[in-house]
Coordinates of C-alpha atoms in Angstrom, one line a residue:
M1436 CA 109.5 -4.6 24.7
M1437 CA 106.0 -5.8 24.0
S1438 CA 103.3 -3.7 25.6
E1439 CA 100.5 -5.6 27.4
R1440 CA 97.2 -5.5 25.6
V1441 CA 94.3 -4.2 27.6
L1442 CA 90.9 -5.4 26.6
P1443 CA 87.8 -3.2 26.9
R1444 CA 85.3 -4.3 29.5
R1445 CA 81.6 -3.9 30.2
E1446 CA 80.0 -3.2 33.6
P1447 CA 77.4 -5.9 34.1
I1448 CA 73.7 -4.9 34.1
T1449 CA 73.1 -6.1 37.6
T1450 CA 76.1 -4.5 39.3
P1451 CA 76.3 -0.8 38.6
I1452 CA 78.4 1.5 40.7
M1453 CA 76.2 2.4 43.7
A1454 CA 76.0 5.1 46.2
A1455 CA 75.7 4.2 49.9
E1456 CA 73.0 1.8 50.9
P1457 CA 69.8 3.7 51.8
R1458 CA 68.2 3.4 55.2
P1459 CA 65.2 1.1 55.2
V1460 CA 62.9 3.8 56.7
R1461 CA 63.7 6.1 53.8
A1462 CA 63.2 3.3 51.2
W1463 CA 59.9 2.3 52.7
S1464 CA 58.7 6.0 53.0
I1465 CA 59.3 6.6 49.3
T1466 CA 57.7 3.3 48.4
V1467 CA 54.6 4.2 50.4
M1468 CA 54.4 7.6 48.7
L1469 CA 54.7 5.9 45.3
L1470 CA 51.9 3.5 46.4
G1471 CA 49.8 6.7 46.9
V1472 CA 50.3 7.9 43.4
L1473 CA 49.2 4.5 42.0
L1474 CA 46.2 4.5 44.3
I1475 CA 45.1 7.9 43.1
S1476 CA 45.7 6.8 39.5
Y1477 CA 43.4 3.8 40.1
L1478 CA 40.7 6.0 41.8
D1479 CA 40.8 8.4 38.8
K1480 CA 39.7 5.4 36.6
A1481 CA 37.6 3.5 39.2
I1482 CA 35.3 6.4 39.6
L1483 CA 33.7 5.5 36.3
G1484 CA 32.7 2.1 37.5
L1485 CA 31.2 3.5 40.7
V1486 CA 29.1 6.0 38.8
A1487 CA 28.3 3.8 35.8
Q1488 CA 24.6 3.2 36.5
P1489 CA 23.5 6.8 37.6
A1490 CA 25.8 8.4 35.0
M1491 CA 24.4 6.3 32.1
A1492 CA 20.9 7.1 33.3
D1493 CA 21.4 10.8 33.7
L1494 CA 23.5 11.3 30.5
G1495 CA 21.4 8.9 28.3
L1496 CA 24.4 6.7 27.5
S1497 CA 24.2 3.0 26.4
A1498 CA 26.6 0.4 27.7
A1499 CA 28.6 0.6 24.5
E1500 CA 28.9 4.4 24.7
F1501 CA 29.9 4.2 28.3
G1502 CA 32.4 1.5 27.5
A1503 CA 33.8 3.9 24.8
V1504 CA 34.3 6.6 27.4
S1505 CA 36.4 4.1 29.5
S1506 CA 38.3 3.0 26.4
A1507 CA 39.1 6.7 25.5
A1508 CA 41.4 7.0 28.5
G1509 CA 42.9 3.6 27.7
L1510 CA 43.7 4.5 24.1
L1511 CA 45.6 7.7 24.8
S1512 CA 47.4 6.5 27.9
P1513 CA 49.6 4.0 26.0
L1514 CA 50.4 6.7 23.4
S1515 CA 51.5 9.1 26.1
V1516 CA 53.6 6.3 27.7
L1517 CA 55.2 5.6 24.4
L1518 CA 56.1 9.3 24.1
Y1519 CA 57.3 9.4 27.7
S1520 CA 59.6 6.4 27.0
L1521 CA 61.6 8.5 24.6
V1522 CA 62.6 11.0 27.4
A1523 CA 61.8 9.1 30.6
D1524 CA 65.3 8.6 31.8
R1525 CA 66.2 12.3 31.3
L1526 CA 63.3 13.9 33.2
P1527 CA 63.4 14.4 37.0
V1528 CA 60.9 12.0 38.5
K1529 CA 60.0 14.4 41.3
V1530 CA 58.7 17.0 38.9
T1531 CA 57.1 14.4 36.6
L1532 CA 54.9 12.8 39.2
F1533 CA 54.0 16.1 40.9
T1534 CA 52.9 17.6 37.6
V1535 CA 50.8 14.7 36.3
V1536 CA 48.9 14.2 39.6
V1537 CA 48.0 17.9 39.7
I1538 CA 46.8 17.7 36.1
W1539 CA 44.7 14.6 36.9
S1540 CA 43.1 16.4 39.8
L1541 CA 42.2 19.4 37.7
L1542 CA 40.6 17.2 35.1
Q1543 CA 38.1 15.8 37.6
L1544 CA 36.6 19.2 38.3
P1545 CA 34.8 20.1 35.0
I1546 CA 32.4 17.1 35.5
V1547 CA 31.4 18.5 38.9
F1548 CA 30.1 21.7 37.4
A1549 CA 28.9 20.8 33.8
A1550 CA 28.4 17.1 33.4
S1551 CA 27.7 15.8 29.9
G1552 CA 28.6 12.8 27.8
A1553 CA 30.9 14.8 25.6
L1554 CA 32.7 16.4 28.5
L1555 CA 33.1 13.1 30.2
L1556 CA 34.6 11.7 27.0
A1557 CA 36.9 14.7 26.6
T1558 CA 38.2 14.7 30.2
R1559 CA 38.7 10.9 30.3
S1560 CA 40.7 11.2 27.1
M1561 CA 43.0 13.9 28.6
L1562 CA 43.2 12.0 31.8
G1563 CA 44.5 9.0 30.0
A1564 CA 47.0 11.0 28.2
T1565 CA 48.5 12.4 31.4
E1566 CA 48.2 9.3 33.6
G1567 CA 50.3 7.1 31.3
P1568 CA 53.8 8.1 32.6
A1569 CA 52.8 7.5 36.3
A1570 CA 53.2 3.7 36.5
P1571 CA 56.6 3.3 34.9
A1572 CA 57.9 6.4 36.7
A1573 CA 56.6 5.1 40.1
Y1574 CA 57.9 1.5 39.7
A1575 CA 61.3 2.5 38.3
T1576 CA 61.7 5.0 41.0
A1577 CA 60.9 2.4 43.7
Y1578 CA 63.5 0.0 42.2
T1579 CA 66.2 2.6 42.7
W1580 CA 65.6 2.0 46.4
W1581 CA 65.7 -1.8 46.3
P1582 CA 68.2 -4.4 44.9
N1583 CA 67.1 -7.0 42.4
Q1584 CA 66.5 -9.8 44.9
R1585 CA 64.3 -7.6 47.1
R1586 CA 62.0 -6.1 44.5
G1587 CA 59.1 -8.6 44.5
F1588 CA 57.5 -7.5 47.8
P1589 CA 57.8 -3.7 47.1
T1590 CA 56.3 -4.4 43.7
A1591 CA 53.4 -6.3 45.3
L1592 CA 52.9 -3.3 47.6
L1593 CA 52.8 -0.9 44.7
T1594 CA 50.5 -3.1 42.7
T1595 CA 48.0 -3.2 45.6
G1596 CA 47.4 0.5 45.1
A1597 CA 44.3 -0.6 43.2
S1598 CA 43.3 -2.9 46.0
F1599 CA 43.8 -0.3 48.7
G1600 CA 41.7 2.1 46.5
K1601 CA 38.9 -0.4 46.4
L1602 CA 39.0 -1.4 50.1
L1603 CA 39.7 2.0 51.7
F1604 CA 38.2 4.5 49.3
A1605 CA 35.5 2.8 47.1
P1606 CA 33.1 2.3 50.0
P1607 CA 33.1 6.0 51.2
L1608 CA 33.1 7.2 47.6
A1609 CA 30.0 5.0 47.0
V1610 CA 28.4 6.7 50.0
V1611 CA 29.4 10.2 48.8
I1612 CA 27.9 9.4 45.3
A1613 CA 24.7 8.0 46.9
V1614 CA 24.2 11.1 49.2
F1615 CA 25.5 14.0 47.1
G1616 CA 25.1 12.7 43.5
W1617 CA 27.5 10.9 41.2
E1618 CA 29.3 14.1 40.2
A1619 CA 30.5 14.6 43.8
G1620 CA 32.7 11.5 43.5
F1621 CA 34.9 13.3 41.0
L1622 CA 35.4 16.2 43.4
A1623 CA 36.5 13.8 46.2
V1624 CA 39.1 12.2 43.9
A1625 CA 40.4 15.6 42.9
L1626 CA 41.0 16.7 46.5
L1627 CA 42.9 13.5 47.3
G1628 CA 45.2 14.1 44.3
F1629 CA 46.0 17.7 45.5
A1630 CA 46.8 16.4 49.0
W1631 CA 49.3 13.8 47.6
S1632 CA 51.0 16.3 45.4
M1633 CA 51.9 18.5 48.4
G1634 CA 53.4 15.5 50.3
W1635 CA 55.5 14.4 47.3
L1636 CA 57.0 17.8 47.0
L1637 CA 58.4 17.4 50.5
I1638 CA 59.9 13.9 50.4
G1639 CA 60.0 12.7 46.8
R1640 CA 63.4 11.6 45.4
E1641 CA 65.3 8.8 43.7
G1642 CA 67.5 6.2 45.5
P1643 CA 70.9 4.7 44.7
H1644 CA 70.0 1.2 43.4
G1645 CA 69.9 0.9 39.7
R1646 CA 71.6 4.2 39.2
A1647 CA 75.2 4.1 38.2
T1648 CA 77.3 7.1 39.2
S1649 CA 80.3 6.8 36.9
A1650 CA 80.7 9.0 33.9
T1651 CA 80.8 6.0 31.5
E1652 CA 77.1 5.2 32.3
T1653 CA 75.7 7.6 29.7
V1654 CA 77.1 5.6 26.8
A1655 CA 78.7 2.3 27.9
S1656 CA 75.8 1.1 30.2
R1657 CA 73.1 1.6 27.6
A1658 CA 72.2 -1.3 25.2
P1659 CA 70.6 -0.9 21.8
L1660 CA 66.8 -0.8 22.4
R1661 CA 66.1 -3.5 19.9
S1662 CA 68.3 -5.9 21.9
I1663 CA 65.8 -5.6 24.8
L1664 CA 62.6 -5.3 22.8
L1665 CA 63.3 -8.5 20.8
T1666 CA 63.9 -10.7 23.9
G1667 CA 61.5 -13.4 25.0
T1668 CA 61.2 -11.7 28.4
F1669 CA 59.9 -8.5 26.8
A1670 CA 57.4 -10.4 24.6
G1671 CA 56.2 -12.4 27.6
F1672 CA 55.9 -9.2 29.7
V1673 CA 53.7 -7.6 27.0
A1674 CA 51.5 -10.7 26.7
A1675 CA 51.0 -11.1 30.4
Y1676 CA 50.6 -7.3 31.1
T1677 CA 48.0 -7.1 28.3
A1678 CA 45.9 -9.8 29.9
V1679 CA 46.2 -8.2 33.4
A1680 CA 45.5 -4.7 32.1
M1681 CA 42.4 -6.0 30.2
L1682 CA 41.1 -7.8 33.3
A1683 CA 41.7 -4.7 35.5
I1684 CA 39.9 -2.4 33.0
V1685 CA 37.0 -4.8 32.8
V1686 CA 36.8 -4.9 36.6
L1687 CA 37.0 -1.2 36.9
T1688 CA 34.3 -0.6 34.3
W1689 CA 31.8 -3.3 34.9
L1690 CA 32.2 -5.1 38.3
P1691 CA 29.8 -2.8 40.2
S1692 CA 27.3 -3.2 37.5
Y1693 CA 27.7 -7.0 37.5
F1694 CA 27.1 -7.0 41.3
Q1695 CA 23.9 -5.0 40.8
V1696 CA 22.5 -6.5 37.6
S1697 CA 23.6 -10.2 37.9
L1698 CA 23.9 -10.7 41.7
G1699 CA 21.1 -8.4 42.7
F1700 CA 23.0 -6.1 45.1
S1701 CA 22.0 -2.4 45.8
A1702 CA 24.2 0.4 44.4
V1703 CA 25.7 1.1 47.8
T1704 CA 26.3 -2.6 48.5
A1705 CA 27.9 -3.0 45.1
G1706 CA 30.2 -0.1 45.7
S1707 CA 31.1 -1.5 49.1
L1708 CA 31.8 -5.0 47.7
F1709 CA 33.8 -3.5 44.8
G1710 CA 37.1 -4.0 46.7
V1711 CA 36.4 -7.5 48.2
P1712 CA 37.9 -9.5 45.3
S1713 CA 41.1 -7.5 45.9
I1714 CA 41.5 -9.0 49.3
T1715 CA 42.6 -12.3 47.7
A1716 CA 44.6 -10.3 45.2
M1717 CA 46.5 -8.7 48.1
V1718 CA 47.1 -12.0 49.9
F1719 CA 48.4 -13.6 46.7
L1720 CA 50.5 -10.6 45.7
Y1721 CA 52.2 -10.2 49.1
G1722 CA 52.7 -14.0 49.4
Y1723 CA 54.0 -14.5 45.9
G1724 CA 56.2 -11.3 46.0
A1725 CA 57.8 -12.4 49.3
W1726 CA 58.2 -16.0 48.1
S1727 CA 59.8 -15.0 44.8
D1728 CA 62.3 -12.7 46.6
R1729 CA 63.2 -15.5 49.0
M1730 CA 63.7 -18.0 46.2
L1731 CA 66.0 -15.6 44.4
R1732 CA 68.1 -15.0 47.5
K1733 CA 68.4 -18.8 47.9
G1734 CA 69.8 -19.1 44.3
T1735 CA 66.7 -20.1 42.4
S1736 CA 66.7 -18.8 38.8
A1737 CA 64.4 -15.9 37.9
R1738 CA 63.2 -18.2 35.1
R1739 CA 61.5 -20.4 37.8
A1740 CA 60.9 -17.8 40.6
R1741 CA 59.4 -15.3 38.2
G1742 CA 58.7 -16.7 34.7
L1743 CA 57.2 -20.2 35.2
S1744 CA 55.5 -19.6 38.5
G1745 CA 54.0 -16.3 37.5
G1746 CA 52.7 -17.7 34.2
V1747 CA 51.0 -20.6 36.0
L1748 CA 49.3 -18.3 38.5
L1749 CA 48.0 -16.0 35.7
A1750 CA 46.7 -18.9 33.7
L1751 CA 45.0 -20.6 36.7
G1752 CA 43.3 -17.3 37.6
G1753 CA 42.1 -17.0 34.1
A1754 CA 40.6 -20.5 34.1
L1755 CA 38.6 -19.7 37.2
L1756 CA 37.2 -16.5 35.6
A1757 CA 36.4 -18.3 32.4
A1758 CA 34.3 -20.7 34.4
L1759 CA 32.1 -17.9 35.7
P1760 CA 29.1 -18.5 33.3
L1761 CA 28.9 -22.0 34.7
A1762 CA 28.2 -20.8 38.2
S1763 CA 24.8 -19.9 39.6
G1764 CA 23.5 -17.9 42.6
P1765 CA 25.5 -15.1 44.3
V1766 CA 27.9 -17.2 46.3
A1767 CA 29.7 -19.4 43.7
P1768 CA 30.2 -16.5 41.1
F1769 CA 31.5 -14.3 43.9
A1770 CA 34.0 -17.0 45.1
L1771 CA 35.2 -17.5 41.5
L1772 CA 35.8 -13.8 41.1
M1773 CA 37.7 -13.5 44.3
L1774 CA 40.0 -16.5 43.6
G1775 CA 40.4 -15.9 39.9
Y1776 CA 41.1 -12.2 40.1
G1777 CA 43.5 -12.7 43.0
L1778 CA 45.5 -15.4 41.3
A1779 CA 45.6 -13.6 38.0
I1780 CA 46.7 -10.3 39.5
S1781 CA 49.4 -11.9 41.7
I1782 CA 51.7 -12.1 38.6
S1783 CA 52.1 -8.3 38.9
A1784 CA 54.6 -9.0 41.7
V1785 CA 57.1 -10.3 39.2
L1786 CA 56.2 -8.6 35.9
N1787 CA 58.2 -5.4 36.2
P1788 CA 61.1 -6.9 38.2
A1789 CA 61.6 -9.5 35.4
L1790 CA 61.8 -6.8 32.7
V1791 CA 64.0 -4.5 34.8
Q1792 CA 66.3 -7.4 35.5
I1793 CA 67.4 -7.6 31.8
T1794 CA 67.5 -3.8 31.4
P1795 CA 70.6 -1.5 31.9
P1796 CA 70.2 0.9 34.8
G1797 CA 69.9 4.1 32.7
Q1798 CA 67.1 2.7 30.5
Q1799 CA 64.7 1.2 33.1
R1800 CA 62.1 3.9 33.0
S1801 CA 62.2 4.0 29.2
V1802 CA 61.9 0.2 28.7
L1803 CA 59.2 -0.1 31.3
S1804 CA 57.3 2.7 29.6
A1805 CA 57.7 0.9 26.2
G1806 CA 56.4 -2.3 27.6
L1807 CA 53.4 -0.7 29.3
A1808 CA 52.6 1.2 26.2
A1809 CA 52.5 -1.9 24.0
A1810 CA 50.3 -3.8 26.6
G1811 CA 48.1 -0.8 27.1
L1812 CA 47.4 -0.4 23.4
L1813 CA 46.3 -4.0 23.1
A1814 CA 44.2 -3.9 26.3
A1815 CA 42.4 -0.6 25.6
A1816 CA 39.8 -2.2 23.4
G1817 CA 38.5 -4.3 26.3
P1818 CA 35.8 -1.9 27.6
L1819 CA 34.6 -1.2 24.0
I1820 CA 34.3 -4.9 23.1
T1821 CA 32.7 -5.8 26.4
G1822 CA 30.2 -2.9 26.0
H1823 CA 29.1 -4.3 22.7
V1824 CA 28.7 -7.8 24.2
L1825 CA 26.5 -6.3 27.0
D1826 CA 24.4 -4.3 24.5
M1827 CA 23.8 -7.6 22.5
A1828 CA 23.0 -9.4 25.8
R1829 CA 20.5 -6.6 26.8
A1830 CA 18.8 -6.8 23.4
A1831 CA 18.5 -10.5 23.8
G1832 CA 17.1 -10.1 27.3
T1833 CA 20.1 -11.9 28.9
L1834 CA 22.0 -9.0 30.4
A1835 CA 22.9 -10.8 33.6
Q1836 CA 24.4 -13.6 31.6
G1837 CA 26.2 -11.1 29.5
Y1838 CA 28.2 -9.8 32.4
A1839 CA 29.4 -13.4 33.2
I1840 CA 30.5 -13.7 29.5
V1841 CA 32.5 -10.5 29.8
F1842 CA 34.5 -11.9 32.7
M1843 CA 34.8 -15.2 30.8
L1844 CA 36.5 -13.3 27.9
A1845 CA 38.9 -11.6 30.3
G1846 CA 39.7 -15.0 31.8
G1847 CA 40.5 -16.4 28.4
M1848 CA 42.9 -13.6 27.8
A1849 CA 44.6 -14.4 31.2
I1850 CA 45.1 -18.0 30.2
V1851 CA 46.8 -17.0 27.0
G1852 CA 48.9 -14.4 28.7
G1853 CA 49.9 -16.8 31.4
V1854 CA 51.0 -19.5 29.0
L1855 CA 53.1 -17.1 27.0
F1856 CA 54.7 -15.6 30.0
A1857 CA 55.7 -19.0 31.3
V1858 CA 57.1 -20.1 28.0
L1859 CA 59.0 -16.9 27.0
V1860 CA 60.3 -15.3 30.1
D1861 CA 63.9 -16.1 31.0
P1862 CA 65.6 -13.1 32.7
E1863 CA 69.1 -14.7 33.1
R1864 CA 69.2 -15.7 29.4
D1865 CA 68.0 -12.4 28.1
A1866 CA 70.1 -10.3 30.5
A1867 CA 73.1 -12.1 28.9
K1868 CA 71.9 -11.3 25.4
V1869 CA 71.4 -7.6 26.3
E1870 CA 74.8 -7.5 28.0
A1871 CA 76.5 -8.8 24.9
A1872 CA 74.8 -6.1 22.8
R1873 CA 76.1 -3.2 25.0
P1874 CA 79.1 -1.2 23.8
A1875 CA 82.3 -1.9 25.6
A1876 CA 83.4 0.7 28.2
P1877 CA 86.9 2.2 27.8
A1878 CA 89.6 0.6 29.9

């Protein structure tokens, strides 16, 4: 009697064995807490932009030297993310996020008591090294609470951590800095970090989505890393994230100075207006995140709902920023900044979901970390390059125009990143490639 042949099978990437569906209240509570860690991470970096003018004056730093301080954090952050990617899916996320936020907060304190250029450089470097794992850990943890077709809006919410930081915390921080001195801004950010850490200890945990519970997950659900890193979706992710990261770093470092030097606002007004361009970013992020989710639920391909549409928005935003040197007066440049920044940042609603869509559940934190590390390394030179541009503009007596050129360069990068994202990203195609590369599970 001939025995029946049983073929090995693979569990598809998008349908791991799940636990019970989480309650929406719990899913949103965790997502909001993760928004908090990204907000604090943003404030840890944004404080440099808010104190740029008084700190450079007090410490005797040139624009290039101050840009190098900002770049120091950016250079070490991708390296730490790269190292984190090697162990990310084996570390408990609750302990990881608690530990890094406590370290960030401690690193703000030395500047309060003994400010110097060397200390600022050292603490920024260490801050970058410990901040790196936060973003991939936060996003991947959020995705364990939401299925693929509902990740755009939560991603938009997490991405607006920077916008909430500008709108809610930058104005009072600007007042604190103006009243108590620029060093006091670092103390305020530290206290906020300590408060978040206590809250995360109480409610932080992972959800069921994206986490298989069968014993075969440890081997059979993992794909060779090269099968993911060599896809067009991964390459498009890196190109677009590089452009977005460079734009964000330039805005963090130089936007308040641009408002003061080029548009003639006072230091307090510049700090208060720091977050206004993010209003359009929030509108586009939430709108695009919800729209992409709705299109996916209606059966639209992720190639269209995430790849093509996201690339177009990033390139269009870059074009508006690149036109900044052509604008005159305070109103037209401000309008271009609001629209250009908002359109460009809106791609963030689909960047991580597109990459996670092609990644097996047990590798999502590692793959996100690898992508963010690659993009961060490429984007880290932004403040240093723009600092040299501003020093040359100052020497030529055209500093106000130099700030416009800085944003024009960031806009050019956004155009390139948007085109590459639109051309290369195809999650359905690349998910099939990764699926084919996974080892077969035993029958």
